[in-house]
mmCIF file of C-alpha atoms in Angstrom:
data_model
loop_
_atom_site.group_PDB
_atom_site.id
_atom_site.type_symbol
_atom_site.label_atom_id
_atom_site.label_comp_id
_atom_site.label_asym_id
_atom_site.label_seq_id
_atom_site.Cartn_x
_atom_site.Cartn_y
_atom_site.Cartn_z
ATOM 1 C CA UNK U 31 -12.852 2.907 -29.092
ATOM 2 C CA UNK U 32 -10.281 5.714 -28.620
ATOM 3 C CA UNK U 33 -9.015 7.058 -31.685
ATOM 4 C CA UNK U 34 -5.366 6.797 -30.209
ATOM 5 C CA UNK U 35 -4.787 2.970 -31.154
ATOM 6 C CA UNK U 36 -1.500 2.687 -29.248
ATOM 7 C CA UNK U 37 0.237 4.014 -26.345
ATOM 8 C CA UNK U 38 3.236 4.094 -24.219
ATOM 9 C CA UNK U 39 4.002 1.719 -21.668
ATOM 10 C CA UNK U 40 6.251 0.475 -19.774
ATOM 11 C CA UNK U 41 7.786 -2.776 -20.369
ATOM 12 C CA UNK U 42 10.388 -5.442 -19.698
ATOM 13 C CA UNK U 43 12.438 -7.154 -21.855
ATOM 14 C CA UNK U 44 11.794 -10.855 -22.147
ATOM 15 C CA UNK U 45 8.686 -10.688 -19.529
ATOM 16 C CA UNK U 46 10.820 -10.165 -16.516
ATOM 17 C CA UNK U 47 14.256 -9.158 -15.375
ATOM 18 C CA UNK U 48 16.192 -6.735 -13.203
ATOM 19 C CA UNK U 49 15.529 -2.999 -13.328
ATOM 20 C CA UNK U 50 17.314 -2.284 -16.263
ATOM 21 C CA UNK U 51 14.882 -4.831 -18.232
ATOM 22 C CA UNK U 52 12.090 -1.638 -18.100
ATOM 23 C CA UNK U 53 11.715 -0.063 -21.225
ATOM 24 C CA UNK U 54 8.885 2.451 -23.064
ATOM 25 C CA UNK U 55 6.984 0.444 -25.287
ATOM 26 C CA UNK U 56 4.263 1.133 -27.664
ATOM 27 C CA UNK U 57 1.157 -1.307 -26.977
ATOM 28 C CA UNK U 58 -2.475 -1.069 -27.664
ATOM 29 C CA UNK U 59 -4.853 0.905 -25.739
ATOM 30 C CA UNK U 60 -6.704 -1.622 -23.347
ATOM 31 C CA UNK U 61 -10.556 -2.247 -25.079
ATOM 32 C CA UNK U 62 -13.135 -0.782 -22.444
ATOM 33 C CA UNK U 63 -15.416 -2.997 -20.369
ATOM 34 C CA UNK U 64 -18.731 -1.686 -20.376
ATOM 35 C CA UNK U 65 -18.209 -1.207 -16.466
ATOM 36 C CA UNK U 66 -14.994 0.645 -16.724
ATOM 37 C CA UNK U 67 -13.270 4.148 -17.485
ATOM 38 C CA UNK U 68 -10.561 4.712 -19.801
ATOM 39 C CA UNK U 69 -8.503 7.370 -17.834
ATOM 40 C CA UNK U 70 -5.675 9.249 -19.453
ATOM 41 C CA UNK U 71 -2.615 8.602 -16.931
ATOM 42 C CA UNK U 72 -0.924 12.059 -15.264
ATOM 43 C CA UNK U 73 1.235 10.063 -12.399
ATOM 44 C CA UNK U 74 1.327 6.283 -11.127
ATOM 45 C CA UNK U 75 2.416 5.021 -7.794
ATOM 46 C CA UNK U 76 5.397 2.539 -7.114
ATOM 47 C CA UNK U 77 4.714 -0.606 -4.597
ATOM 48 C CA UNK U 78 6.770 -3.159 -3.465
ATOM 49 C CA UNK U 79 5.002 -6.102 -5.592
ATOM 50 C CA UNK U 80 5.887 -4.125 -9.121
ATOM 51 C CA UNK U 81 9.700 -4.978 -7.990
ATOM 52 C CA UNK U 82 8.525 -8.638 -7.404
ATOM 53 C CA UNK U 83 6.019 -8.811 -11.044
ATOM 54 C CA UNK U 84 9.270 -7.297 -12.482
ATOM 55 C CA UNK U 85 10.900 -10.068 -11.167
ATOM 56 C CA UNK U 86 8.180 -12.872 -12.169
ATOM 57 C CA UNK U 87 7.998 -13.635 -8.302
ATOM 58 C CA UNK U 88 4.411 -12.354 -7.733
ATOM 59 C CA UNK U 89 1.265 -14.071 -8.505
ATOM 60 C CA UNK U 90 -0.239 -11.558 -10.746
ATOM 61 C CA UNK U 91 -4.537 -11.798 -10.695
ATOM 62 C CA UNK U 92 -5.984 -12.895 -13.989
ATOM 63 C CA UNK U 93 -7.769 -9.838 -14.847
ATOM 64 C CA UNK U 94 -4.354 -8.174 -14.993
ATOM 65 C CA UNK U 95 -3.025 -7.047 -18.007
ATOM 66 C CA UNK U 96 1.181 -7.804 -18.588
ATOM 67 C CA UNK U 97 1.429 -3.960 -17.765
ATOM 68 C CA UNK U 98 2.777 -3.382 -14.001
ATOM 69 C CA UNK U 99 1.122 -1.004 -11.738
ATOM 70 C CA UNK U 100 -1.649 -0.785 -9.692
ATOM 71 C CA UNK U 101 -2.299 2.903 -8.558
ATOM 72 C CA UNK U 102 -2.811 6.133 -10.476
ATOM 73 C CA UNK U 103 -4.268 9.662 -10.985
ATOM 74 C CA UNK U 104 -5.396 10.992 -14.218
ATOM 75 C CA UNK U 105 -8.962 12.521 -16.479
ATOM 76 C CA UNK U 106 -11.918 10.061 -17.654
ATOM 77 C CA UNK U 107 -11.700 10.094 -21.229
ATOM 78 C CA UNK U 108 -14.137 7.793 -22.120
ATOM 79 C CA UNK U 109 -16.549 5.434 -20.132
ATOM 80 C CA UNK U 110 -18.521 2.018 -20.726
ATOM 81 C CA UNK U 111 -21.963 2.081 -21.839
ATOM 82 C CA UNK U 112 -22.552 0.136 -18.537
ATOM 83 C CA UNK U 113 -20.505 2.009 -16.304
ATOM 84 C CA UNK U 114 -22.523 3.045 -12.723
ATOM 85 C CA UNK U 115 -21.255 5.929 -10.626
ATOM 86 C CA UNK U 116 -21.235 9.587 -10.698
ATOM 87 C CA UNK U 117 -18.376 9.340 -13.192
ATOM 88 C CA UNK U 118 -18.657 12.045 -16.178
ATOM 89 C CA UNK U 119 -16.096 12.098 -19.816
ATOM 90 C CA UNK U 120 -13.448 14.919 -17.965
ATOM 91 C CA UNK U 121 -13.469 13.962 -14.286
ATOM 92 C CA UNK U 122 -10.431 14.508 -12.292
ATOM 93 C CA UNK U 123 -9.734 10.816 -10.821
ATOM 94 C CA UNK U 124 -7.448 8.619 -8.660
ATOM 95 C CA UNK U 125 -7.793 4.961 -8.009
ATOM 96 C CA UNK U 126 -6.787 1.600 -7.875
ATOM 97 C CA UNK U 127 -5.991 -0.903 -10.326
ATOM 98 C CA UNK U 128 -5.167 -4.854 -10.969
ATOM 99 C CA UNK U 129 -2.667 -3.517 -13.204
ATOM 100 C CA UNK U 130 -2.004 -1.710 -16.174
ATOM 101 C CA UNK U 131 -0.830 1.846 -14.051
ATOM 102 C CA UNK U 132 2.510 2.365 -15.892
ATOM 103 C CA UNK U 133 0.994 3.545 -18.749
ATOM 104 C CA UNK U 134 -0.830 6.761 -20.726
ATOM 105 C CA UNK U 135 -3.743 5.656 -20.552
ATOM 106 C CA UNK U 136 -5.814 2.411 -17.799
ATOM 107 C CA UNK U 137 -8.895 0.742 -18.642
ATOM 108 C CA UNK U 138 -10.516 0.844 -15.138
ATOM 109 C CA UNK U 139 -14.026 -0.502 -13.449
ATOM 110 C CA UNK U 140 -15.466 2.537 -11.816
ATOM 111 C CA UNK U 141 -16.094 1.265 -8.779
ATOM 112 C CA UNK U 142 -12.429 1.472 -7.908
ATOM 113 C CA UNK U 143 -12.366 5.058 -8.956
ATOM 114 C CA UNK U 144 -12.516 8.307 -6.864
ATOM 115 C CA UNK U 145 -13.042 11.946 -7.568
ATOM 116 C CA UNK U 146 -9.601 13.980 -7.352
ATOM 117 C CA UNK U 147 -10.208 16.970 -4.788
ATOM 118 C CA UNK U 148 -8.562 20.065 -6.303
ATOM 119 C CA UNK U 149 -6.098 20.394 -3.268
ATOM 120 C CA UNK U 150 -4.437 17.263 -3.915
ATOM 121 C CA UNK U 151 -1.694 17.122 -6.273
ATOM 122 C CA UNK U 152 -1.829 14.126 -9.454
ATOM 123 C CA UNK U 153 1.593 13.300 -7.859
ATOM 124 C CA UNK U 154 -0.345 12.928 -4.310
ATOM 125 C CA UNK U 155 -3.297 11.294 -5.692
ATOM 126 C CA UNK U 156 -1.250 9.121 -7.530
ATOM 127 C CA UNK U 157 0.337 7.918 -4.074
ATOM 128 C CA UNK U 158 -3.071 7.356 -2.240
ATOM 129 C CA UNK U 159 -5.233 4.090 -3.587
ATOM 130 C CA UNK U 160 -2.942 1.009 -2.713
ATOM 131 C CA UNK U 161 -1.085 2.468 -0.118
ATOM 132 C CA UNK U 162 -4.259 4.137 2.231
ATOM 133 C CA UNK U 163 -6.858 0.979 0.772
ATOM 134 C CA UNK U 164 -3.984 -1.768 2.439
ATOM 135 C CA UNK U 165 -3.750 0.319 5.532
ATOM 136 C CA UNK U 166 -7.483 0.820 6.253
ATOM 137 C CA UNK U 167 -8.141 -3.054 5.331
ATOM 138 C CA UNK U 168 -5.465 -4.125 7.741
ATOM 139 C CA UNK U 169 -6.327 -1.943 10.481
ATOM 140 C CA UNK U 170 -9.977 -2.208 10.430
ATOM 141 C CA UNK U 171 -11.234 -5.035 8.534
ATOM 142 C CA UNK U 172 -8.857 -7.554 9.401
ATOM 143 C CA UNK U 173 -7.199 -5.948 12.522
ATOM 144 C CA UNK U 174 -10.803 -5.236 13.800
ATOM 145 C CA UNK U 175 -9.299 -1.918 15.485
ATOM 146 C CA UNK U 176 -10.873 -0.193 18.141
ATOM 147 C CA UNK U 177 -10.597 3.240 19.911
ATOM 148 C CA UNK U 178 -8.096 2.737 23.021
ATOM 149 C CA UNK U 179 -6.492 -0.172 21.199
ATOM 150 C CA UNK U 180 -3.011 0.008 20.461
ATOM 151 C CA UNK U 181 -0.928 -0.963 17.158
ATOM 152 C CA UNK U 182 2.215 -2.137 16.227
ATOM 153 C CA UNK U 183 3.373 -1.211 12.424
ATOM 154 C CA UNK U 184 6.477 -2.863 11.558
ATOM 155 C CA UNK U 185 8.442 -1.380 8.724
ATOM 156 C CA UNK U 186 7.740 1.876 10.230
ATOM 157 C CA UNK U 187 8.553 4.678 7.245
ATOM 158 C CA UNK U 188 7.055 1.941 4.438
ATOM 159 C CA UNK U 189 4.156 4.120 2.463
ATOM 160 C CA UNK U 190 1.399 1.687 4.129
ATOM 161 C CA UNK U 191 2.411 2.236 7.411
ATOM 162 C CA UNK U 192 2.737 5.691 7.039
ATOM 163 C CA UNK U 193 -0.945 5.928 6.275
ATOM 164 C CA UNK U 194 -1.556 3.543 8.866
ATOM 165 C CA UNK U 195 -0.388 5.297 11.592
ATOM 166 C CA UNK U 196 -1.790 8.470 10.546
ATOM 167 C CA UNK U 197 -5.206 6.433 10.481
ATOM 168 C CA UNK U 198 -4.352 4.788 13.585
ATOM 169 C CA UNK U 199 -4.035 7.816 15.317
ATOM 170 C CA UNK U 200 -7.282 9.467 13.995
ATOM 171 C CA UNK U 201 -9.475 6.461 14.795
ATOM 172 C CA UNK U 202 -8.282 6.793 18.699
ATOM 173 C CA UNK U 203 -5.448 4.641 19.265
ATOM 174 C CA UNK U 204 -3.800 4.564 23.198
ATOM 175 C CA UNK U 205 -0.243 3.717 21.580
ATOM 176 C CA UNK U 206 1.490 3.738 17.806
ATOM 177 C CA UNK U 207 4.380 1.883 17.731
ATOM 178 C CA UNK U 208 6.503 1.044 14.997
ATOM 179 C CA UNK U 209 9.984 -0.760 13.927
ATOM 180 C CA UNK U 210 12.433 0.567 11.519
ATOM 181 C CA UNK U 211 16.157 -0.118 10.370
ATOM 182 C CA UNK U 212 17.632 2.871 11.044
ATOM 183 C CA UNK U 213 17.171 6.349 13.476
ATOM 184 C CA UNK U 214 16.684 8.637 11.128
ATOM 185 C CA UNK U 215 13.166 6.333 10.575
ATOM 186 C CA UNK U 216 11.685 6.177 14.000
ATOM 187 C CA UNK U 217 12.359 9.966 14.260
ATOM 188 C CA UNK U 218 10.395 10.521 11.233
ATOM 189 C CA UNK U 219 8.115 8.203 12.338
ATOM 190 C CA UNK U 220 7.774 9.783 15.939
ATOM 191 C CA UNK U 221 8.304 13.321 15.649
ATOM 192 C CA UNK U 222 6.492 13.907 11.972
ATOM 193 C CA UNK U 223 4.005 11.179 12.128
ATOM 194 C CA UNK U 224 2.822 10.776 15.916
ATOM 195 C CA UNK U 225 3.707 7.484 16.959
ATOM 196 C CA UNK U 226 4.214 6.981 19.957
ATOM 197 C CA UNK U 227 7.820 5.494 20.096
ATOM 198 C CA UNK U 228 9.658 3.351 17.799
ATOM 199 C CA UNK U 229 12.747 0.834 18.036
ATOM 200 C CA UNK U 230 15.648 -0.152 15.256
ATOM 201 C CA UNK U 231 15.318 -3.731 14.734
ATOM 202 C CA UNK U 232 19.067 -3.125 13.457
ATOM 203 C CA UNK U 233 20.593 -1.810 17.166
ATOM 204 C CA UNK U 234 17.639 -2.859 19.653
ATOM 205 C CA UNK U 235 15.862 -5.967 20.345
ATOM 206 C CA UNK U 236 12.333 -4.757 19.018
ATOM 207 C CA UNK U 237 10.413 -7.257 20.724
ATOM 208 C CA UNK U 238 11.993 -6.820 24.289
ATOM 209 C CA UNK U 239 11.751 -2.735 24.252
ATOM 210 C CA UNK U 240 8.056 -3.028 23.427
ATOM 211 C CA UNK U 241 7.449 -5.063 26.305
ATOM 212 C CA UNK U 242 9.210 -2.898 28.382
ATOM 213 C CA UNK U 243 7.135 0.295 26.918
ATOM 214 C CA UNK U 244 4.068 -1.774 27.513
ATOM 215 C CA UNK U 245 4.929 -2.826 30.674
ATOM 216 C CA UNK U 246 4.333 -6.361 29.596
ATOM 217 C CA UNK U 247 1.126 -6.559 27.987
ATOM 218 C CA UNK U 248 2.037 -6.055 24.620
ATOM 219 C CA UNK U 249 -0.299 -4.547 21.803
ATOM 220 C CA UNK U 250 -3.897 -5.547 20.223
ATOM 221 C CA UNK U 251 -3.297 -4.990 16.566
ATOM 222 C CA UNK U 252 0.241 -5.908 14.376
ATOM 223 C CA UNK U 253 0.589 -5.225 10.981
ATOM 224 C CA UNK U 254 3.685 -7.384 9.638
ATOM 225 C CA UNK U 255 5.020 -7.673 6.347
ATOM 226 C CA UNK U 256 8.093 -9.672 7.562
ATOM 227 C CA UNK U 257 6.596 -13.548 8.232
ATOM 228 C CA UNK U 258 8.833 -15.742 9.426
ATOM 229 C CA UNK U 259 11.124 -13.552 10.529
ATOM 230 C CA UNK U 260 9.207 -12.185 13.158
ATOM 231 C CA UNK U 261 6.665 -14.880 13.476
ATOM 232 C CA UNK U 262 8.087 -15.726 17.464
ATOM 233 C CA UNK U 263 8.223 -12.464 18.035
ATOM 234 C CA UNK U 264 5.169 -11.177 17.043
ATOM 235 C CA UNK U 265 3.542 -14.011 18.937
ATOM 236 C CA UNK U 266 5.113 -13.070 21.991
ATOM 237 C CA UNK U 267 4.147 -9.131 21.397
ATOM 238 C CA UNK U 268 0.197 -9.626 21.276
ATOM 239 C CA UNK U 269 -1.808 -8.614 23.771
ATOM 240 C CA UNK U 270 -4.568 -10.569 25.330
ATOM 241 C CA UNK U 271 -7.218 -11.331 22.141
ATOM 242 C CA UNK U 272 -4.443 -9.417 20.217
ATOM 243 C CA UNK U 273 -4.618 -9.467 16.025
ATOM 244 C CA UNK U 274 -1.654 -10.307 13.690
ATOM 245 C CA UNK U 275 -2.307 -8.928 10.175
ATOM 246 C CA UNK U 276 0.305 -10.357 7.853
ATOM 247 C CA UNK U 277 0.418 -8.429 4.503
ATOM 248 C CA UNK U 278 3.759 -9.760 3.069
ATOM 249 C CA UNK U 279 6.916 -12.248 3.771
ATOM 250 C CA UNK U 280 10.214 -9.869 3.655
ATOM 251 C CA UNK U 281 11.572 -11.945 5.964
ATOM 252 C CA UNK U 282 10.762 -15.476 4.456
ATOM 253 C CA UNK U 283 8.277 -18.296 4.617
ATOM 254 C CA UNK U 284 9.753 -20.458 6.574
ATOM 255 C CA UNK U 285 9.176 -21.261 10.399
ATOM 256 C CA UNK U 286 10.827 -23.071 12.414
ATOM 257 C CA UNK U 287 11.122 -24.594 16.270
ATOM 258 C CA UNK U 288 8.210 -21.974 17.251
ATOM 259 C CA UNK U 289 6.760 -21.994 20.816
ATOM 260 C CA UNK U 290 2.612 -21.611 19.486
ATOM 261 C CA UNK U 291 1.582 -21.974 22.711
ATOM 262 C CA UNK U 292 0.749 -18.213 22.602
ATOM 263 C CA UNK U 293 -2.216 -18.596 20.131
ATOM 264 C CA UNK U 294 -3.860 -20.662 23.529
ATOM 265 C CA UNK U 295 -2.507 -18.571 26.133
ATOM 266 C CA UNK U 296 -3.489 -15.016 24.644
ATOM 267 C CA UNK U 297 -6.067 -16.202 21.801
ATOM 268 C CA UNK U 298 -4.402 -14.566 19.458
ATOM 269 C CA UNK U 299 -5.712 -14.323 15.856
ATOM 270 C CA UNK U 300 -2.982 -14.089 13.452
ATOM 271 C CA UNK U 301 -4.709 -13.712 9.228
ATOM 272 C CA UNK U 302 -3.334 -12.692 6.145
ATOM 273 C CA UNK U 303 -4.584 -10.675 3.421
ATOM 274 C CA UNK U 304 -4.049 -9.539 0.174
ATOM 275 C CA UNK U 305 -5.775 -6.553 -1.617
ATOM 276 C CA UNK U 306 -4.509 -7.261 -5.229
ATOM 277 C CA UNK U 307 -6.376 -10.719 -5.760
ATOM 278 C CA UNK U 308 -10.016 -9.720 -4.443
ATOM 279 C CA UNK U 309 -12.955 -9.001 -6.464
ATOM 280 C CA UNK U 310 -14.318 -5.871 -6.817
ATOM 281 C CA UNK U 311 -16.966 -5.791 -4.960
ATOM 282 C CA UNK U 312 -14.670 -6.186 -1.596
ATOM 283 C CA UNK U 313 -11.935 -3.560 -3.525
ATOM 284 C CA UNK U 314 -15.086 -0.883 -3.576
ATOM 285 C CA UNK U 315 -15.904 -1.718 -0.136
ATOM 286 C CA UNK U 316 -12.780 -0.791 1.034
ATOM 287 C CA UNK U 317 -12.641 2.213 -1.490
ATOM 288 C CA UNK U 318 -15.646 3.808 -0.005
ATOM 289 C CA UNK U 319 -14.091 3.424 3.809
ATOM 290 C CA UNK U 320 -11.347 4.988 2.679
ATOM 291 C CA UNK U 321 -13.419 8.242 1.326
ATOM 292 C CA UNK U 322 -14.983 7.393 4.706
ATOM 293 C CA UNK U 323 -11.780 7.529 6.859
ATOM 294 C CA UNK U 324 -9.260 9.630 5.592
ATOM 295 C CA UNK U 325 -10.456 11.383 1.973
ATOM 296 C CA UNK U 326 -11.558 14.654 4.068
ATOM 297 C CA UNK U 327 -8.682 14.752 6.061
ATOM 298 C CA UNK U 328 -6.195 13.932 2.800
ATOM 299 C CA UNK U 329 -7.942 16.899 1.748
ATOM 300 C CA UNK U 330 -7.676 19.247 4.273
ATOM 301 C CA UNK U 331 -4.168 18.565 5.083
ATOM 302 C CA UNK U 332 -4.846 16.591 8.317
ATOM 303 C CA UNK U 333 -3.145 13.415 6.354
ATOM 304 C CA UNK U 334 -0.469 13.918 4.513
ATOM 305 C CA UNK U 335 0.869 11.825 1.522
ATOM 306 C CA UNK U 336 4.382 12.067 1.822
ATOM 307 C CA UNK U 337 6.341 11.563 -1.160
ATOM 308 C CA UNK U 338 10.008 10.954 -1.494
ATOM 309 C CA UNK U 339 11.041 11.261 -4.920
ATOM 310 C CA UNK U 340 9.272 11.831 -8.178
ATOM 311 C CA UNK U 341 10.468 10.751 -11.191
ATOM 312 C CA UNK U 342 9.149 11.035 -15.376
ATOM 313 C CA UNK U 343 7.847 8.241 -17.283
ATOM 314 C CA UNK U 344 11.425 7.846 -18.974
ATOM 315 C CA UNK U 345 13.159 7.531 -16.028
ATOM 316 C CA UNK U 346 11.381 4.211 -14.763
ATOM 317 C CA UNK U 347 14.623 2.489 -14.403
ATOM 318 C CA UNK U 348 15.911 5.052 -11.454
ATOM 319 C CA UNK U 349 12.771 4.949 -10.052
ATOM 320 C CA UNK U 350 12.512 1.078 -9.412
ATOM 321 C CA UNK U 351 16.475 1.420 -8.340
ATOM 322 C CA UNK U 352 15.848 3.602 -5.672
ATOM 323 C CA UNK U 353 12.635 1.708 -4.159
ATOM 324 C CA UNK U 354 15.301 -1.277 -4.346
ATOM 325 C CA UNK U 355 17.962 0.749 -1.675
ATOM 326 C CA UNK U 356 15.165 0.788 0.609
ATOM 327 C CA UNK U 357 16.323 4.007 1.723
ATOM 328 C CA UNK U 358 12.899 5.616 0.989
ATOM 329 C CA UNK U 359 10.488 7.113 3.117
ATOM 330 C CA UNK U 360 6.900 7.609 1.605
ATOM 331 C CA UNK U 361 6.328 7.026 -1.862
ATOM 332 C CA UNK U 362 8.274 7.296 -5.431
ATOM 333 C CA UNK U 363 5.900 8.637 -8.097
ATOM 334 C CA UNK U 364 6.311 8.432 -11.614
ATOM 335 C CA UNK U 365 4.612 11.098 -14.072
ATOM 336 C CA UNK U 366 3.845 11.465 -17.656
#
């Protein structure tokens, strides 16, 4: 066991609450499983679902400690007696968690970990796991991609999509499209990213202009995050055999009076999928395609982790505010 018996970490008062509920605590350092690192925490990544666990609205997996967060970069300092890998006491590492991110230090399995190339920044690493891991599981293991197919990522400038369109593009996709709530977006989206256009769900109707840009056919592969919101919609934008890959419900649960006749007409396969609540043997399946797929290229400069704001350890509170204004594009990081 360490000989540091407690650490910081962030907390909320009474077990869940607004932003403002966040506060440094000190808590134990998590025991190591004999499969697992203990990695001293330089920077953690902010998602969408720590806002929800803040909130007590997300269904958190067992194996997850109270702690929010679920990416990271930081140095092994200690590792199970059981731990497999080519993990060494020292190692410069990134990876993915169930949990337990927003602190100094993460009791991690190694299978989820992955060696930090020196050209990436902790604050880049940091930003990598859940966001490129979602994006490469929606594209290619449940979107079943394939060069000349084309993709639609709603939520254009969100940190998954902008991985996924980078990936998107690199695996040899004929069109990129995306949605997005305001101009300044799409241009990002278009100009700095590739796709190939994009449309404000705010001034346009989304679903008409990407007929028009398709000349009718609509696209193979949707990534959605929306849910009933855009259920019709994205029924009516699939191509022929075309894949809807719903990650998350931003715009409710709730359908109604909804023509399905599409699901027939195009044989459509519309799944949804989660990363946070599989075991680990999937999570370091989709680890290793994403050292595959995009680790070189993250390294090299081809992808790019693009980072809006980053913010110290004390100043959780402004962090979680300003992923709330959804004004962001790319990813808030927090260091220590």
């Amino acid at each position: 066991m360490s000989s540091q018996k407690t650490m910081r970490a962030i907390a909320i008062k009474n077990g869940k609450g607004p932003a403002d509920a966040l506060f440094i605590d000190n808590i134990p350092v998590p025991e190591l499983g004999a499969t697992q690192a203990l990695v001293k925490v330089k920077a953690f990544g902010l998602n969408r679902m720590d806002l929800l666990q803040r909130e007590g609205q997300y269904p958190v997996p067992p194996q997850a400690p109270s702690t929010l967060g679920v990416e990271f970069s930081g140095t092994i300092t200690e590792l199970g007696n059981g731990a497999t890998e080519d993990f060494k006491v020292g190692d410069e590492v990134f990876g993915l968690a169930y949990g337990g991110a927003y602190a100094e230090y993460i009791a991690v399995a190694t299978g989820m970990l992955i060696h930090k190339p020196k050209e990436l920044s902790w604050e880049e690493a940091a930003g990598i796991p859940e966001t490129w891991i979602t994006a490469t599981q929606a594209l290619h293991l449940v979107g079943a991609f394939k060069p000349g197919n084309s993709v639609l990522w709603h939520a254009g400038a969100s940190s998954v999509s902008i991985a996924g369109i980078q990936l998107a593009k690199a695996a040899g996709a004929s069109a990129i499209y995306v949605t997005a709530g305001s101009d300044e977006k799409i241009a990002f989206c278009v100009d700095k990213l590739g796709a190939t256009a994009g449309f404000n769900y705010r001034t346009q109707n989304w679903a008409e202009e990407l007929s028009k840009a398709t000349e009718g056919r609509g696209v193979d592969v949707i990534v959605d995050y929306i849910g009933a919101g855009y259920f019709q919609d994205n029924l009516k934008s699939a191509a022929l055999d075309g894949r809807i890959v719903n990650l998350a419900f931003l715009g409710g649960i709730k359908v109604e009076n909804v023509d399905i006749s599409y699901f027939l007409r195009k044989r459509v396969r519309y799944e949804g999928s989660t990363l946070r609540s599989r075991d680990e043997e999937y999570q370091r399946k989709l680890r290793d395609m994403v050292v595959e797929n995009a680790l070189e290229k993250l390294t090299s400069g081809e992808f790019k982790v693009f980072i809006e704001k980053v913010f110290g350890f004390e100043d959780v509170v402004a962090a979680h505010k300003l992923m709330e204004s959804n004004q962001t594009k790319g990813k808030i990081i927090c260091t220590i």
